[in-house]
Coordinates of N, CA, C and O in Angstrom, one line a residue:
N127 N 1.2 21.9 -3.8 CA 1.2 20.5 -3.7 C 1.9 19.9 -4.9 O 1.6 20.4 -6.0
V128 N 2.7 18.9 -4.7 CA 3.5 18.4 -5.7 C 3.5 16.8 -5.6 O 3.6 16.3 -4.5
T129 N 3.4 16.2 -6.8 CA 3.5 14.7 -6.8 C 4.5 14.4 -7.9 O 4.5 14.9 -9.0
I130 N 5.5 13.6 -7.6 CA 6.5 13.1 -8.5 C 6.4 11.6 -8.7 O 6.5 10.9 -7.7
F131 N 6.3 11.2 -9.9 CA 6.1 9.8 -10.2 C 7.4 9.2 -10.9 O 8.0 9.9 -11.7
A132 N 7.7 8.0 -10.6 CA 8.7 7.2 -11.3 C 8.0 6.1 -12.0 O 7.3 5.3 -11.3
Y133 N 8.0 6.1 -13.3 CA 7.2 5.1 -14.1 C 8.1 4.5 -15.2 O 9.0 5.1 -15.7
G134 N 7.9 3.2 -15.4 CA 8.6 2.5 -16.5 C 8.5 1.0 -16.4 O 7.9 0.5 -15.5
Q135 N 9.2 0.4 -17.2 CA 9.2 -1.1 -17.3 C 10.0 -1.7 -16.1 O 10.9 -1.0 -15.5
T136 N 9.6 -2.9 -15.7 CA 10.3 -3.6 -14.6 C 11.8 -3.6 -15.0 O 12.2 -3.9 -16.1
G137 N 12.6 -3.3 -14.0 CA 14.0 -3.4 -14.1 C 14.6 -2.1 -14.7 O 15.9 -2.0 -15.0
A138 N 13.8 -1.1 -15.0 CA 14.3 0.1 -15.7 C 15.1 1.1 -14.7 O 15.8 2.0 -15.1
G139 N 14.9 0.9 -13.4 CA 15.6 1.7 -12.4 C 14.7 2.7 -11.7 O 15.2 3.7 -11.2
K140 N 13.4 2.5 -11.7 CA 12.5 3.5 -11.0 C 12.8 3.6 -9.5 O 12.9 4.7 -9.0
T141 N 12.9 2.5 -8.8 CA 13.2 2.5 -7.4 C 14.6 3.1 -7.1 O 14.7 3.9 -6.2
H142 N 15.5 2.8 -8.0 CA 16.9 3.4 -7.8 C 16.8 4.9 -8.0 O 17.5 5.6 -7.3
T143 N 16.1 5.3 -9.0 CA 15.9 6.7 -9.3 C 15.3 7.5 -8.1 O 15.8 8.5 -7.7
M144 N 14.3 6.9 -7.5 CA 13.6 7.5 -6.3 C 14.5 7.5 -5.1 O 14.5 8.5 -4.3
Y145 N 15.2 6.4 -4.8 CA 15.9 6.2 -3.5 C 17.4 6.2 -3.6 O 18.1 6.6 -2.7
G146 N 17.9 5.7 -4.7 CA 19.4 5.7 -4.9 C 20.1 4.8 -3.9 O 19.6 3.8 -3.4
T147 N 21.3 5.2 -3.6 CA 22.2 4.5 -2.7 C 22.8 5.6 -1.7 O 22.7 6.8 -2.0
P148 N 23.4 5.1 -0.6 CA 24.1 6.1 0.2 C 25.1 7.0 -0.5 O 25.2 8.2 -0.3
E149 N 25.8 6.4 -1.5 CA 26.8 7.1 -2.2 C 26.2 8.0 -3.3 O 26.8 9.1 -3.6
Q150 N 25.1 7.6 -3.9 CA 24.4 8.3 -4.9 C 22.9 8.4 -4.5 O 22.1 7.6 -5.0
P151 N 22.6 9.4 -3.7 CA 21.2 9.4 -3.2 C 20.2 9.8 -4.4 O 20.6 10.5 -5.3
G152 N 19.1 9.2 -4.3 CA 18.0 9.4 -5.4 C 17.2 10.6 -5.1 O 17.5 11.4 -4.2
L153 N 16.1 10.7 -5.8 CA 15.2 11.9 -5.7 C 14.7 12.1 -4.3 O 14.7 13.2 -3.8
A154 N 14.2 11.0 -3.7 CA 13.6 11.2 -2.3 C 14.5 11.7 -1.3 O 14.2 12.7 -0.6
P155 N 15.7 11.1 -1.1 CA 16.6 11.7 -0.1 C 17.0 13.1 -0.4 O 17.1 14.0 0.5
R156 N 17.3 13.4 -1.7 CA 17.6 14.8 -2.0 C 16.5 15.8 -1.8 O 16.7 16.9 -1.2
A157 N 15.3 15.4 -2.1 CA 14.1 16.3 -1.9 C 13.9 16.5 -0.4 O 13.6 17.6 0.1
I158 N 14.0 15.4 0.4 CA 13.9 15.5 1.9 C 14.9 16.5 2.5 O 14.5 17.3 3.3
H159 N 16.1 16.3 2.1 CA 17.2 17.2 2.6 C 16.9 18.7 2.2 O 17.1 19.6 3.0
C160 N 16.5 18.9 0.9 CA 16.2 20.3 0.4 C 15.0 20.9 1.2 O 15.1 22.0 1.6
L161 N 14.0 20.1 1.4 CA 12.8 20.5 2.2 C 13.3 21.0 3.6 O 12.9 22.1 4.0
F162 N 14.0 20.2 4.3 CA 14.4 20.6 5.6 C 15.4 21.8 5.6 O 15.5 22.6 6.6
D163 N 16.2 21.9 4.6 CA 17.1 23.1 4.4 C 16.2 24.4 4.3 O 16.5 25.4 5.0
V164 N 15.2 24.3 3.5 CA 14.3 25.5 3.3 C 13.6 25.8 4.7 O 13.5 27.0 5.1
I165 N 13.1 24.8 5.3 CA 12.4 25.0 6.6 C 13.4 25.6 7.6 O 13.0 26.6 8.3
R166 N 14.6 25.1 7.7 CA 15.6 25.6 8.7 C 15.9 27.1 8.4 O 15.9 28.0 9.3
K167 N 16.1 27.5 7.1 CA 16.3 28.9 6.7 C 15.2 29.8 7.0 O 15.4 30.9 7.6
E168 N 14.0 29.3 6.7 CA 12.8 30.1 7.0 C 12.5 30.3 8.5 O 12.2 31.4 9.0
E169 N 12.8 29.3 9.3 CA 12.6 29.4 10.7 C 13.6 30.3 11.4 O 13.4 31.0 12.3
Q170 N 14.9 30.3 10.8 CA 15.9 31.2 11.3 C 15.6 32.6 11.1 O 16.0 33.5 11.9
R171 N 14.8 32.9 10.1 CA 14.3 34.3 9.9 C 13.3 34.8 11.0 O 13.1 36.0 11.2
G172 N 12.7 33.8 11.7 CA 11.8 34.1 12.8 C 10.4 34.5 12.4 O 9.6 34.8 13.3
L173 N 10.0 34.4 11.2 CA 8.7 34.8 10.8 C 7.7 33.6 10.6 O 6.5 33.8 10.4
K174 N 8.3 32.4 10.5 CA 7.4 31.2 10.2 C 7.8 30.1 11.1 O 9.0 30.0 11.5
K175 N 6.8 29.3 11.4 CA 7.0 28.0 12.2 C 6.4 26.9 11.4 O 5.3 27.0 10.8
F176 N 7.1 25.8 11.3 CA 6.7 24.6 10.5 C 6.5 23.4 11.3 O 7.1 23.2 12.3
K177 N 5.5 22.6 10.8 CA 5.3 21.2 11.4 C 5.3 20.3 10.2 O 4.7 20.6 9.1
V178 N 6.0 19.2 10.3 CA 6.1 18.2 9.2 C 5.5 16.9 9.7 O 5.9 16.4 10.7
K179 N 4.7 16.3 8.8 CA 4.2 14.9 9.1 C 4.3 14.1 7.8 O 4.4 14.7 6.7
A180 N 4.4 12.8 8.0 CA 4.5 12.0 6.8 C 3.7 10.7 7.0 O 3.5 10.3 8.1
Y181 N 3.3 10.2 5.9 CA 2.7 8.8 5.9 C 3.2 8.1 4.6 O 3.6 8.7 3.7
M182 N 3.1 6.8 4.7 CA 3.6 6.0 3.6 C 2.7 4.8 3.4 O 2.3 4.1 4.3
I183 N 2.2 4.7 2.2 CA 1.3 3.6 1.8 C 1.7 2.9 0.5 O 2.5 3.5 -0.2
E184 N 1.2 1.7 0.4 CA 1.4 1.1 -0.9 C 0.0 0.7 -1.4 O -0.9 0.4 -0.6
L185 N -0.1 0.7 -2.7 CA -1.3 0.2 -3.4 C -1.0 -1.1 -4.0 O -0.2 -1.2 -4.9
Y186 N -1.6 -2.2 -3.4 CA -1.2 -3.5 -3.7 C -2.5 -4.3 -4.0 O -3.3 -4.4 -3.1
K187 N -2.7 -4.8 -5.2 CA -3.9 -5.5 -5.6 C -5.2 -4.8 -5.1 O -6.1 -5.4 -4.5
Q188 N -5.3 -3.5 -5.4 CA -6.4 -2.7 -5.2 C -6.6 -2.4 -3.7 O -7.6 -1.7 -3.3
D189 N -5.7 -2.7 -2.8 CA -5.8 -2.4 -1.4 C -4.8 -1.3 -1.1 O -3.7 -1.2 -1.6
I190 N -5.2 -0.4 -0.1 CA -4.3 0.6 0.4 C -3.7 0.1 1.7 O -4.5 -0.1 2.6
I191 N -2.4 -0.1 1.8 CA -1.8 -0.6 2.9 C -0.9 0.4 3.6 O 0.0 1.0 2.9
D192 N -1.1 0.6 4.9 CA -0.3 1.6 5.7 C 1.0 0.9 6.0 O 1.1 -0.1 6.7
L193 N 2.1 1.5 5.6 CA 3.5 1.0 5.8 C 4.1 1.5 7.1 O 5.2 1.0 7.5
F194 N 3.4 2.4 7.8 CA 3.9 2.9 9.1 C 3.2 2.3 10.3 O 3.5 2.6 11.4
T195 N 2.3 1.4 10.0 CA 1.6 0.7 11.2 C 2.1 -0.7 11.3 O 2.6 -1.3 10.4
D196 N 1.9 -1.2 12.5 CA 2.3 -2.6 12.8 C 1.0 -3.5 12.8 O 1.1 -4.7 12.9
K197 N -0.2 -2.8 12.7 CA -1.4 -3.6 12.7 C -1.7 -4.2 11.4 O -1.5 -3.6 10.3
P198 N -2.1 -5.5 11.3 CA -2.4 -6.1 10.0 C -3.7 -5.4 9.5 O -4.6 -5.0 10.3
P199 N -3.8 -5.3 8.2 CA -5.1 -4.7 7.6 C -6.3 -5.5 7.9 O -6.2 -6.8 7.8
P200 N -7.4 -4.9 8.1 CA -8.7 -5.7 8.3 C -9.0 -6.4 6.9 O -8.7 -6.0 5.9
K201 N -9.6 -7.6 7.1 CA -9.8 -8.4 5.9 C -11.1 -8.0 5.2 O -11.3 -8.4 4.0
D202 N -11.9 -7.2 5.8 CA -13.3 -6.9 5.3 C -13.3 -5.9 4.2 O -14.1 -5.9 3.3
K203 N -12.3 -4.9 4.2 CA -12.4 -3.9 3.1 C -11.0 -3.3 2.8 O -10.3 -2.8 3.7
R204 N -10.6 -3.3 1.6 CA -9.4 -2.6 1.0 C -8.4 -2.1 2.0 O -8.1 -0.9 2.0
G205 N -7.9 -2.9 2.9 CA -6.9 -2.5 3.8 C -7.5 -1.6 4.9 O -6.7 -1.1 5.7
G206 N -8.8 -1.3 4.9 CA -9.4 -0.5 5.9 C -9.1 1.0 5.6 O -9.5 1.8 6.4
L207 N -8.4 1.4 4.6 CA -8.1 2.8 4.3 C -8.8 3.3 3.1 O -9.0 2.6 2.1
E208 N -9.2 4.6 3.1 CA -9.8 5.2 2.0 C -9.3 6.6 1.8 O -8.9 7.3 2.7
V209 N -9.2 7.0 0.5 CA -8.8 8.4 0.1 C -9.9 9.3 0.3 O -11.0 9.1 -0.2
K210 N -9.6 10.5 0.9 CA -10.7 11.5 1.2 C -10.0 12.9 0.8 O -8.8 13.0 0.7
K211 N -10.9 13.9 0.8 CA -10.4 15.3 0.5 C -10.6 16.1 1.8 O -11.7 16.1 2.3
D212 N -9.5 16.8 2.2 CA -9.6 17.7 3.4 C -9.8 19.1 2.8 O -8.9 19.7 2.3
V213 N -11.1 19.5 2.8 CA -11.4 20.8 2.1 C -10.7 22.0 2.8 O -10.2 22.9 2.2
G214 N -10.5 21.9 4.2 CA -9.9 23.0 4.9 C -8.4 23.2 4.5 O -8.0 24.3 4.3
R215 N -7.7 22.1 4.4 CA -6.3 22.2 4.0 C -6.1 22.1 2.5 O -5.0 22.4 2.0
G216 N -7.2 21.8 1.8 CA -7.1 21.7 0.3 C -6.2 20.6 -0.2 O -5.6 20.7 -1.3
I217 N -6.1 19.5 0.5 CA -5.3 18.3 0.1 C -6.1 17.0 0.2 O -7.0 16.9 1.0
M218 N -5.7 16.1 -0.5 CA -6.2 14.7 -0.4 C -5.5 14.0 0.7 O -4.3 14.3 1.0
F219 N -6.1 13.1 1.4 CA -5.5 12.4 2.5 C -6.1 11.0 2.5 O -7.1 10.7 1.9
V220 N -5.4 10.1 3.3 CA -5.9 8.7 3.4 C -6.4 8.6 4.9 O -5.7 8.7 5.8
E221 N -7.7 8.4 4.9 CA -8.4 8.3 6.2 C -7.9 7.0 7.0 O -7.9 5.9 6.4
G222 N -7.5 7.2 8.2 CA -7.1 6.1 9.1 C -5.6 5.8 9.0 O -5.1 4.9 9.7
V223 N -4.9 6.5 8.1 CA -3.4 6.2 8.0 C -2.6 6.8 9.1 O -3.0 7.8 9.7
V224 N -1.5 6.1 9.5 CA -0.7 6.7 10.5 C 0.2 7.8 9.9 O 0.9 7.6 9.0
E225 N 0.0 9.0 10.5 CA 0.8 10.2 10.1 C 1.9 10.4 11.2 O 1.5 10.6 12.4
R226 N 3.1 10.3 10.8 CA 4.2 10.5 11.8 C 4.6 11.9 11.8 O 4.9 12.5 10.8
T227 N 4.8 12.5 13.0 CA 5.4 13.8 13.1 C 6.9 13.7 12.9 O 7.5 12.8 13.5
I228 N 7.5 14.5 12.0 CA 8.9 14.4 11.6 C 9.6 15.7 12.0 O 9.0 16.8 11.7
S229 N 10.8 15.6 12.6 CA 11.5 16.8 13.0 C 12.8 17.0 12.3 O 13.5 18.0 12.5
S230 N 13.2 16.0 11.4 CA 14.5 16.2 10.8 C 14.6 15.3 9.5 O 13.8 14.3 9.4
P231 N 15.5 15.6 8.6 CA 15.6 14.7 7.4 C 16.0 13.3 7.8 O 15.6 12.4 7.2
E232 N 16.8 13.2 8.8 CA 17.3 11.8 9.2 C 16.1 11.0 9.7 O 16.0 9.8 9.4
E233 N 15.2 11.6 10.5 CA 14.0 11.0 11.0 C 13.1 10.5 9.8 O 12.6 9.4 9.8
L234 N 13.0 11.3 8.8 CA 12.1 11.0 7.7 C 12.8 9.9 6.9 O 12.1 9.0 6.4
M235 N 14.1 10.0 6.7 CA 14.8 8.9 5.9 C 14.7 7.6 6.7 O 14.5 6.5 6.0
A236 N 14.8 7.6 8.0 CA 14.6 6.3 8.8 C 13.2 5.8 8.6 O 13.0 4.5 8.5
A237 N 12.2 6.6 8.6 CA 10.8 6.2 8.4 C 10.6 5.6 7.0 O 10.0 4.6 6.8
L238 N 11.2 6.3 6.0 CA 11.2 5.8 4.6 C 11.8 4.4 4.5 O 11.2 3.5 3.9
T239 N 12.9 4.2 5.1 CA 13.6 2.9 5.1 C 12.8 1.8 5.8 O 12.6 0.7 5.2
E240 N 12.2 2.2 6.9 CA 11.3 1.2 7.6 C 10.1 0.8 6.8 O 9.8 -0.4 6.7
G241 N 9.5 1.8 6.2 CA 8.3 1.5 5.4 C 8.6 0.7 4.1 O 7.9 -0.2 3.7
E242 N 9.8 1.0 3.5 CA 10.2 0.4 2.3 C 10.4 -1.1 2.5 O 10.2 -2.0 1.6
K243 N 10.8 -1.5 3.7 CA 11.1 -2.9 4.0 C 9.8 -3.7 4.0 O 9.8 -4.9 3.9
K244 N 8.6 -3.1 4.2 CA 7.4 -3.8 4.3 C 6.7 -3.9 2.9 O 5.7 -4.5 2.7
R245 N 7.3 -3.3 1.9 CA 6.7 -3.3 0.5 C 6.7 -4.7 -0.1 O 7.6 -5.5 0.1
H246 N 5.7 -5.0 -0.9 CA 5.6 -6.2 -1.6 C 6.6 -6.3 -2.8 O 6.5 -5.4 -3.7
V247 N 7.5 -7.2 -2.8 CA 8.4 -7.4 -3.9 C 8.5 -8.9 -4.2 O 8.2 -9.7 -3.3
T248 N 9.0 -9.2 -5.4 CA 9.2 -10.6 -5.7 C 10.3 -10.7 -6.8 O 10.6 -9.7 -7.5
A249 N 11.0 -11.8 -6.9 CA 12.0 -12.0 -7.9 C 11.3 -12.3 -9.3 O 10.4 -13.1 -9.3
T250 N 11.8 -11.7 -10.3 CA 11.4 -12.0 -11.7 C 12.7 -12.2 -12.5 O 13.8 -11.9 -12.0
K251 N 12.5 -12.6 -13.7 CA 13.7 -12.8 -14.6 C 14.4 -11.4 -14.9 O 15.6 -11.3 -15.1
M252 N 13.6 -10.4 -14.8 CA 14.1 -9.0 -15.1 C 14.6 -8.3 -13.9 O 15.3 -7.3 -14.1
N253 N 14.3 -8.7 -12.7 CA 14.7 -8.0 -11.5 C 14.6 -8.9 -10.3 O 13.6 -9.5 -10.1
S254 N 15.7 -8.9 -9.5 CA 15.7 -9.8 -8.3 C 14.8 -9.3 -7.2 O 14.4 -10.1 -6.4
A255 N 14.4 -8.1 -7.2 CA 13.5 -7.5 -6.2 C 12.5 -6.6 -6.8 O 12.5 -5.4 -6.6
S256 N 11.6 -7.2 -7.7 CA 10.7 -6.4 -8.4 C 9.5 -5.9 -7.6 O 8.9 -6.7 -6.9
S257 N 9.3 -4.6 -7.5 CA 8.2 -4.0 -6.8 C 6.9 -4.5 -7.4 O 6.7 -4.4 -8.6
R258 N 6.0 -5.0 -6.5 CA 4.7 -5.5 -7.0 C 3.6 -4.5 -6.6 O 2.4 -4.8 -6.8
S259 N 3.9 -3.3 -6.1 CA 2.9 -2.4 -5.7 C 3.4 -1.0 -6.0 O 4.6 -0.7 -6.3
H260 N 2.5 0.0 -5.9 CA 2.8 1.4 -6.0 C 3.1 1.9 -4.6 O 2.3 1.6 -3.7
L261 N 4.2 2.6 -4.5 CA 4.6 3.1 -3.1 C 4.5 4.6 -3.1 O 5.0 5.3 -4.0
L262 N 3.8 5.2 -2.1 CA 3.6 6.6 -2.0 C 4.1 7.1 -0.6 O 3.6 6.6 0.4
L263 N 5.0 8.0 -0.7 CA 5.5 8.7 0.6 C 4.9 10.1 0.4 O 5.3 10.8 -0.5
S264 N 4.1 10.5 1.4 CA 3.5 11.8 1.4 C 4.0 12.6 2.6 O 4.0 12.1 3.7
V265 N 4.6 13.8 2.3 CA 5.1 14.7 3.4 C 4.2 15.9 3.4 O 4.0 16.6 2.4
I266 N 3.6 16.1 4.5 CA 2.6 17.2 4.7 C 3.3 18.3 5.5 O 3.8 18.0 6.6
I267 N 3.3 19.5 5.0 CA 4.0 20.6 5.6 C 2.9 21.7 6.1 O 2.1 22.1 5.2
E268 N 3.0 22.0 7.3 CA 2.1 23.1 7.8 C 3.0 24.3 8.2 O 4.0 24.1 8.9
C269 N 2.7 25.4 7.7 CA 3.5 26.6 7.9 C 2.6 27.7 8.6 O 1.6 28.1 8.0
V270 N 3.0 28.1 9.7 CA 2.3 29.2 10.4 C 3.1 30.5 10.2 O 4.3 30.6 10.6
V271 N 2.5 31.5 9.5 CA 3.1 32.8 9.3 C 2.8 33.6 10.5 O 1.6 34.0 10.7
K272 N 3.8 33.9 11.3 CA 3.5 34.5 12.6 C 2.8 35.9 12.6 O 1.9 36.1 13.3
D273 N 3.3 36.8 11.8 CA 2.8 38.2 11.9 C 1.4 38.3 11.2 O 0.7 39.3 11.4
K274 N 1.0 37.3 10.4 CA -0.3 37.4 9.7 C -1.3 36.4 10.4 O -2.4 36.3 9.9
D275 N -0.9 35.6 11.3 CA -1.7 34.6 11.9 C -2.4 33.7 10.8 O -3.5 33.4 10.8
Q276 N -1.5 33.4 9.8 CA -2.0 32.6 8.6 C -1.4 31.2 8.7 O -0.2 31.0 9.1
V277 N -2.2 30.2 8.3 CA -1.7 28.8 8.3 C -1.7 28.3 6.8 O -2.8 28.4 6.2
L278 N -0.6 27.9 6.3 CA -0.5 27.4 4.9 C -0.2 25.9 5.0 O 0.6 25.4 5.9
Y279 N -0.7 25.1 4.0 CA -0.5 23.7 3.9 C 0.1 23.4 2.6 O -0.4 23.9 1.6
G280 N 1.0 22.4 2.6 CA 1.5 21.9 1.3 C 1.8 20.4 1.5 O 1.9 19.9 2.6
K281 N 1.9 19.7 0.3 CA 2.1 18.3 0.4 C 3.0 17.9 -0.8 O 2.8 18.3 -1.9
I282 N 4.0 17.1 -0.5 CA 4.9 16.5 -1.5 C 4.7 15.0 -1.4 O 4.8 14.4 -0.4
T283 N 4.3 14.4 -2.6 CA 4.1 13.0 -2.7 C 5.1 12.4 -3.7 O 5.2 12.9 -4.8
L284 N 5.9 11.5 -3.2 CA 6.9 10.8 -4.0 C 6.3 9.4 -4.3 O 6.0 8.6 -3.4
C285 N 6.1 9.1 -5.6 CA 5.4 7.9 -5.9 C 6.3 7.0 -6.8 O 6.7 7.4 -7.9
D286 N 6.6 5.8 -6.3 CA 7.4 4.8 -7.0 C 6.4 3.8 -7.5 O 5.9 2.9 -6.8
L287 N 6.1 3.9 -8.8 CA 5.1 3.0 -9.4 C 5.6 1.6 -9.6 O 6.8 1.4 -9.9
A288 N 4.7 0.6 -9.5 CA 5.1 -0.8 -9.8 C 5.5 -0.8 -11.3 O 5.0 0.0 -12.1
G289 N 6.4 -1.7 -11.6 CA 6.9 -1.8 -13.0 C 5.8 -2.3 -14.0 O 4.9 -3.1 -13.6
S290 N 5.9 -1.8 -15.2 CA 5.0 -2.4 -16.2 C 5.8 -3.4 -16.9 O 7.0 -3.3 -17.2
E291 N 5.2 -4.6 -17.1 CA 6.0 -5.7 -17.6 C 5.1 -6.6 -18.5 O 3.9 -6.7 -18.3
R292 N 5.8 -7.3 -19.4 CA 5.1 -8.3 -20.1 C 5.4 -9.6 -19.4 O 6.6 -10.0 -19.2
P293 N 4.4 -10.3 -19.0 CA 4.6 -11.6 -18.2 C 5.5 -12.6 -19.0 O 6.3 -13.3 -18.3
K294 N 5.4 -12.6 -20.3 CA 6.2 -13.5 -21.1 C 7.7 -13.2 -20.9 O 8.6 -14.1 -20.8
K295 N 8.0 -11.9 -20.9 CA 9.4 -11.4 -20.8 C 10.0 -11.6 -19.3 O 11.1 -12.0 -19.2
S296 N 9.1 -11.3 -18.3 CA 9.6 -11.4 -16.9 C 9.5 -12.9 -16.4 O 10.0 -13.2 -15.3
E297 N 8.8 -13.7 -17.1 CA 8.6 -15.1 -16.8 C 8.0 -15.3 -15.4 O 8.4 -16.2 -14.6
V298 N 7.0 -14.5 -15.0 CA 6.4 -14.6 -13.7 C 5.2 -15.6 -13.8 O 4.6 -15.8 -14.9
T299 N 4.9 -16.3 -12.7 CA 3.8 -17.3 -12.7 C 3.1 -17.1 -11.3 O 3.5 -16.4 -10.5
G300 N 2.0 -17.8 -11.2 CA 1.2 -17.8 -9.9 C 0.8 -16.4 -9.5 O 0.3 -15.6 -10.3
D301 N 1.0 -16.1 -8.2 CA 0.6 -14.8 -7.7 C 1.3 -13.6 -8.4 O 0.7 -12.6 -8.6
A302 N 2.5 -13.8 -8.7 CA 3.3 -12.7 -9.4 C 2.7 -12.4 -10.8 O 2.7 -11.3 -11.2
L303 N 2.1 -13.4 -11.4 CA 1.4 -13.2 -12.7 C 0.2 -12.3 -12.5 O -0.1 -11.5 -13.3
K304 N -0.6 -12.6 -11.4 CA -1.7 -11.8 -11.1 C -1.4 -10.3 -10.8 O -2.1 -9.4 -11.1
E305 N -0.2 -10.1 -10.3 CA 0.3 -8.8 -9.9 C 0.8 -8.0 -11.1 O 0.8 -6.8 -11.1
A306 N 1.2 -8.7 -12.2 CA 1.8 -8.1 -13.3 C 0.9 -7.2 -14.1 O -0.3 -7.3 -14.1

């Protein structure tokens, strides 16, 4: 299990480091392509079979929001989602989150792009599209080792944290000031 964080001041380039551009891909696209390269090589050997699922959430004002669902979050409790531990798989998970089955790096990149469009952002003096939430993309890998009848689980979480900023410097007001 691996978690990679991008942390820093607003405008420092955290989101760019994580996602990059088509010409200069960031950490997430490169990690996604490497993961599927490894899966493809292992499956070609014929000894292992893989299943990949992903979910994407943002932590915004203490709420956990599912970025892969079209349903609005319930108003009664923290986005309706809670973090739990799956003792059998040995990983943490978000109860009630939409987990998408993924079969290619292109499919995962499309899901990432779709989820990213739903993220809370606002303009500040320091950044025209400042992230106001923490964004987590979790990729869950299930590996069946055929000759041993063994199932292994792993998870890669890529976390683009909201910027740390001084409100005086970013000149935010109103709701953006509460988010800072």
